[in-house]
Amino acid sequence: MPASWCSELAIPLAVLLQARQIRPMRLIPILLALSLLATPAHAQAGWWVQDNPHQGYTFAVPPGFDGAGESGNLSRFFFNRAQLSAWSAAASRFETEAEAQLASDLADGWGIASRSTTATWASWSATKPGRVMHQHMIALCSGTGYAALRIEYAQVQRPEIDPLIAPLLASLQPMC
């Protein structure tokens, strides 16, 4: 794809947004899909793939994040004051689990900035004083579990970490 495809797409999206033909929340899945088309996260310089075949998912780790090891079904990576966590768990109903985790974030004082859900994935972004958080969950192939990525970082880290969010969250995939 030529490099100009992004700018060619940006104008129609802006027009549709202005005309209210696309609601802003509907853009999240579109932007996630476009980020996958641009360049796969694992193909970008410095990214590496973390496969978790026993838990049934894979994702790409951004450059600069160092692993802090695994504990059961949880993996943690750190970059300065940013923390990236990946985990999986059993869940009888994916949508119920996603709603429960979102409710837990609200109870912990996170203010939800954006949210998008389907029957097989859920994403939300939130803030609290001085902090930013993004969480993305996917249903696993077994139909009886989910995998999740969560990144939390300081507001002052936004210029360096925000560009990593879309490819990071899009990289979480089930291993079927």
Short mmCIF file of C-alpha atoms in Angstrom, two decimals:
data_model
loop_
_atom_site.label_atom_id
_atom_site.label_comp_id
_atom_site.label_asym_id
_atom_site.label_seq_id
_atom_site.Cartn_x
_atom_site.Cartn_y
_atom_site.Cartn_z
CA MET A 1 0.00 0.00 0.00
CA PRO A 2 1.35 3.46 -0.81
CA ALA A 3 2.20 5.72 2.10
CA SER A 4 -0.48 8.20 1.00
CA TRP A 5 -3.34 5.79 1.78
CA CYS A 6 -3.50 7.11 5.37
CA SER A 7 -4.00 10.71 4.27
CA GLU A 8 -6.47 9.62 1.59
CA LEU A 9 -8.52 7.82 4.25
CA ALA A 10 -8.27 10.58 6.86
CA ILE A 11 -10.28 13.08 4.81
CA PRO A 12 -13.34 10.82 4.27
CA LEU A 13 -13.30 9.82 7.95
CA ALA A 14 -13.21 13.47 9.01
CA VAL A 15 -16.11 14.30 6.67
CA LEU A 16 -18.16 11.36 7.99
CA LEU A 17 -17.45 12.39 11.57
CA GLN A 18 -18.54 15.96 10.89
CA ALA A 19 -21.72 14.75 9.21
CA ARG A 20 -22.26 12.46 12.22
CA GLN A 21 -22.50 9.46 9.91
CA ILE A 22 -19.88 7.70 12.04
CA ARG A 23 -20.07 7.97 15.79
CA PRO A 24 -16.65 8.56 17.43
CA MET A 25 -16.91 5.28 19.40
CA ARG A 26 -17.30 3.39 16.11
CA LEU A 27 -13.87 4.66 15.06
CA ILE A 28 -11.99 2.59 17.64
CA PRO A 29 -12.40 -0.74 15.78
CA ILE A 30 -11.70 1.01 12.46
CA LEU A 31 -8.50 2.56 13.79
CA LEU A 32 -7.40 -0.74 15.34
CA ALA A 33 -7.93 -2.49 12.00
CA LEU A 34 -6.07 0.24 10.11
CA SER A 35 -3.14 -0.02 12.48
CA LEU A 36 -2.91 -3.72 11.62
CA LEU A 37 -2.83 -2.87 7.91
CA ALA A 38 -0.12 -0.24 8.32
CA THR A 39 2.62 -2.46 9.74
CA PRO A 40 2.25 -5.46 12.00
CA ALA A 41 3.48 -4.61 15.49
CA HIS A 42 5.98 -7.46 15.52
CA ALA A 43 7.47 -6.22 12.23
CA GLN A 44 8.20 -2.75 13.60
CA ALA A 45 11.72 -2.09 14.81
CA GLY A 46 12.31 -3.30 18.34
CA TRP A 47 8.98 -5.09 18.86
CA TRP A 48 9.06 -8.76 19.81
CA VAL A 49 6.38 -11.43 20.00
CA GLN A 50 5.33 -13.01 23.29
CA ASP A 51 3.57 -16.31 22.59
CA ASN A 52 1.63 -17.98 25.38
CA PRO A 53 0.54 -21.29 23.82
CA HIS A 54 -0.54 -22.82 27.15
CA GLN A 55 -2.89 -19.90 27.75
CA GLY A 56 -3.89 -19.64 24.07
CA TYR A 57 -2.86 -16.11 23.07
CA THR A 58 -0.04 -14.04 21.60
CA PHE A 59 0.85 -10.35 21.57
CA ALA A 60 3.70 -8.03 20.61
CA VAL A 61 5.82 -6.26 23.22
CA PRO A 62 6.92 -2.70 22.33
CA PRO A 63 10.57 -1.66 22.31
CA GLY A 64 12.00 -0.66 25.67
CA PHE A 65 9.72 -2.86 27.77
CA ASP A 66 11.62 -5.38 29.88
CA GLY A 67 10.00 -8.52 31.22
CA ALA A 68 9.62 -8.99 34.94
CA GLY A 69 8.84 -12.66 34.56
CA GLU A 70 5.70 -14.71 34.58
CA SER A 71 3.60 -15.80 37.50
CA GLY A 72 1.00 -18.40 36.62
CA ASN A 73 -1.05 -16.86 33.83
CA LEU A 74 0.29 -13.29 34.29
CA SER A 75 3.21 -11.66 32.43
CA ARG A 76 4.51 -8.20 33.32
CA PHE A 77 6.76 -5.79 31.43
CA PHE A 78 8.08 -2.40 32.53
CA PHE A 79 9.31 0.74 30.77
CA ASN A 80 10.25 3.55 33.16
CA ARG A 81 7.00 4.11 35.09
CA ALA A 82 4.84 2.24 32.58
CA GLN A 83 3.56 -1.25 33.32
CA LEU A 84 2.28 -3.67 30.68
CA SER A 85 0.42 -6.73 31.95
CA ALA A 86 -0.93 -9.69 29.98
CA TRP A 87 -3.00 -12.50 31.41
CA SER A 88 -5.66 -15.08 30.68
CA ALA A 89 -8.37 -16.65 32.78
CA ALA A 90 -11.41 -18.86 32.56
CA ALA A 91 -14.74 -17.16 32.03
CA SER A 92 -18.08 -18.77 31.33
CA ARG A 93 -19.30 -15.65 29.48
CA PHE A 94 -16.82 -13.25 27.90
CA GLU A 95 -19.17 -10.24 27.92
CA THR A 96 -19.96 -10.72 31.62
CA GLU A 97 -16.25 -10.83 32.50
CA ALA A 98 -15.49 -7.72 30.42
CA GLU A 99 -18.31 -5.81 32.14
CA ALA A 100 -17.06 -6.97 35.56
CA GLN A 101 -13.51 -5.75 34.86
CA LEU A 102 -14.80 -2.42 33.56
CA ALA A 103 -16.96 -2.03 36.69
CA SER A 104 -13.90 -2.80 38.83
CA ASP A 105 -11.94 -0.02 37.09
CA LEU A 106 -14.79 2.42 37.71
CA ALA A 107 -14.87 1.40 41.38
CA ASP A 108 -11.09 1.98 41.56
CA GLY A 109 -11.58 5.59 40.47
CA TRP A 110 -10.71 5.33 36.79
CA GLY A 111 -12.69 7.73 34.60
CA ILE A 112 -13.58 5.94 31.38
CA ALA A 113 -12.56 8.03 28.36
CA SER A 114 -13.55 5.56 25.62
CA ARG A 115 -15.07 2.12 25.41
CA SER A 116 -15.93 -0.32 22.64
CA THR A 117 -17.16 -3.90 22.93
CA THR A 118 -18.31 -6.77 20.74
CA ALA A 119 -19.16 -10.38 21.53
CA THR A 120 -15.48 -11.40 21.19
CA TRP A 121 -13.43 -8.38 22.32
CA ALA A 122 -13.64 -5.35 24.57
CA SER A 123 -11.42 -2.27 24.88
CA TRP A 124 -11.48 0.77 27.10
CA SER A 125 -9.25 3.67 28.00
CA ALA A 126 -9.37 5.55 31.26
CA THR A 127 -7.60 8.19 33.30
CA LYS A 128 -7.17 9.17 36.90
CA PRO A 129 -5.02 12.02 38.22
CA GLY A 130 -1.60 11.70 36.61
CA ARG A 131 -2.25 8.24 35.10
CA VAL A 132 -3.53 6.72 31.85
CA MET A 133 -4.76 3.15 31.33
CA HIS A 134 -5.79 1.07 28.30
CA GLN A 135 -7.21 -2.45 28.52
CA HIS A 136 -8.05 -4.82 25.69
CA MET A 137 -9.66 -8.25 26.16
CA ILE A 138 -10.34 -11.01 23.64
CA ALA A 139 -12.33 -14.22 23.87
CA LEU A 140 -10.13 -17.28 23.45
CA CYS A 141 -10.79 -20.00 20.89
CA SER A 142 -11.96 -22.44 23.56
CA GLY A 143 -14.96 -20.21 24.24
CA THR A 144 -14.38 -20.68 27.97
CA GLY A 145 -11.76 -18.04 28.63
CA TYR A 146 -10.26 -14.70 27.72
CA ALA A 147 -6.88 -13.01 27.37
CA ALA A 148 -6.23 -9.40 28.32
CA LEU A 149 -3.59 -6.72 27.89
CA ARG A 150 -3.44 -3.73 30.19
CA ILE A 151 -1.01 -0.85 30.08
CA GLU A 152 -0.80 1.84 32.74
CA TYR A 153 1.51 4.84 32.53
CA ALA A 154 2.05 8.38 33.76
CA GLN A 155 0.41 11.27 31.90
CA VAL A 156 3.89 12.71 31.27
CA GLN A 157 4.77 9.56 29.28
CA ARG A 158 1.93 10.08 26.78
CA PRO A 159 4.13 11.50 23.97
CA GLU A 160 6.31 8.38 23.94
CA ILE A 161 3.72 5.70 24.79
CA ASP A 162 0.50 6.86 23.08
CA PRO A 163 1.82 5.96 19.58
CA LEU A 164 2.39 2.38 20.79
CA ILE A 165 -1.16 1.81 22.03
CA ALA A 166 -3.06 0.98 18.82
CA PRO A 167 -0.50 -1.55 17.49
CA LEU A 168 -0.03 -3.03 20.98
CA LEU A 169 -3.73 -3.63 21.58
CA ALA A 170 -4.28 -4.89 18.02
CA SER A 171 -1.46 -7.41 18.46
CA LEU A 172 -3.37 -9.39 21.12
CA GLN A 173 -4.63 -12.44 19.21
CA PRO A 174 -5.93 -15.90 20.13
CA MET A 175 -3.77 -18.88 19.17
CA CYS A 176 -6.30 -21.25 17.59
#
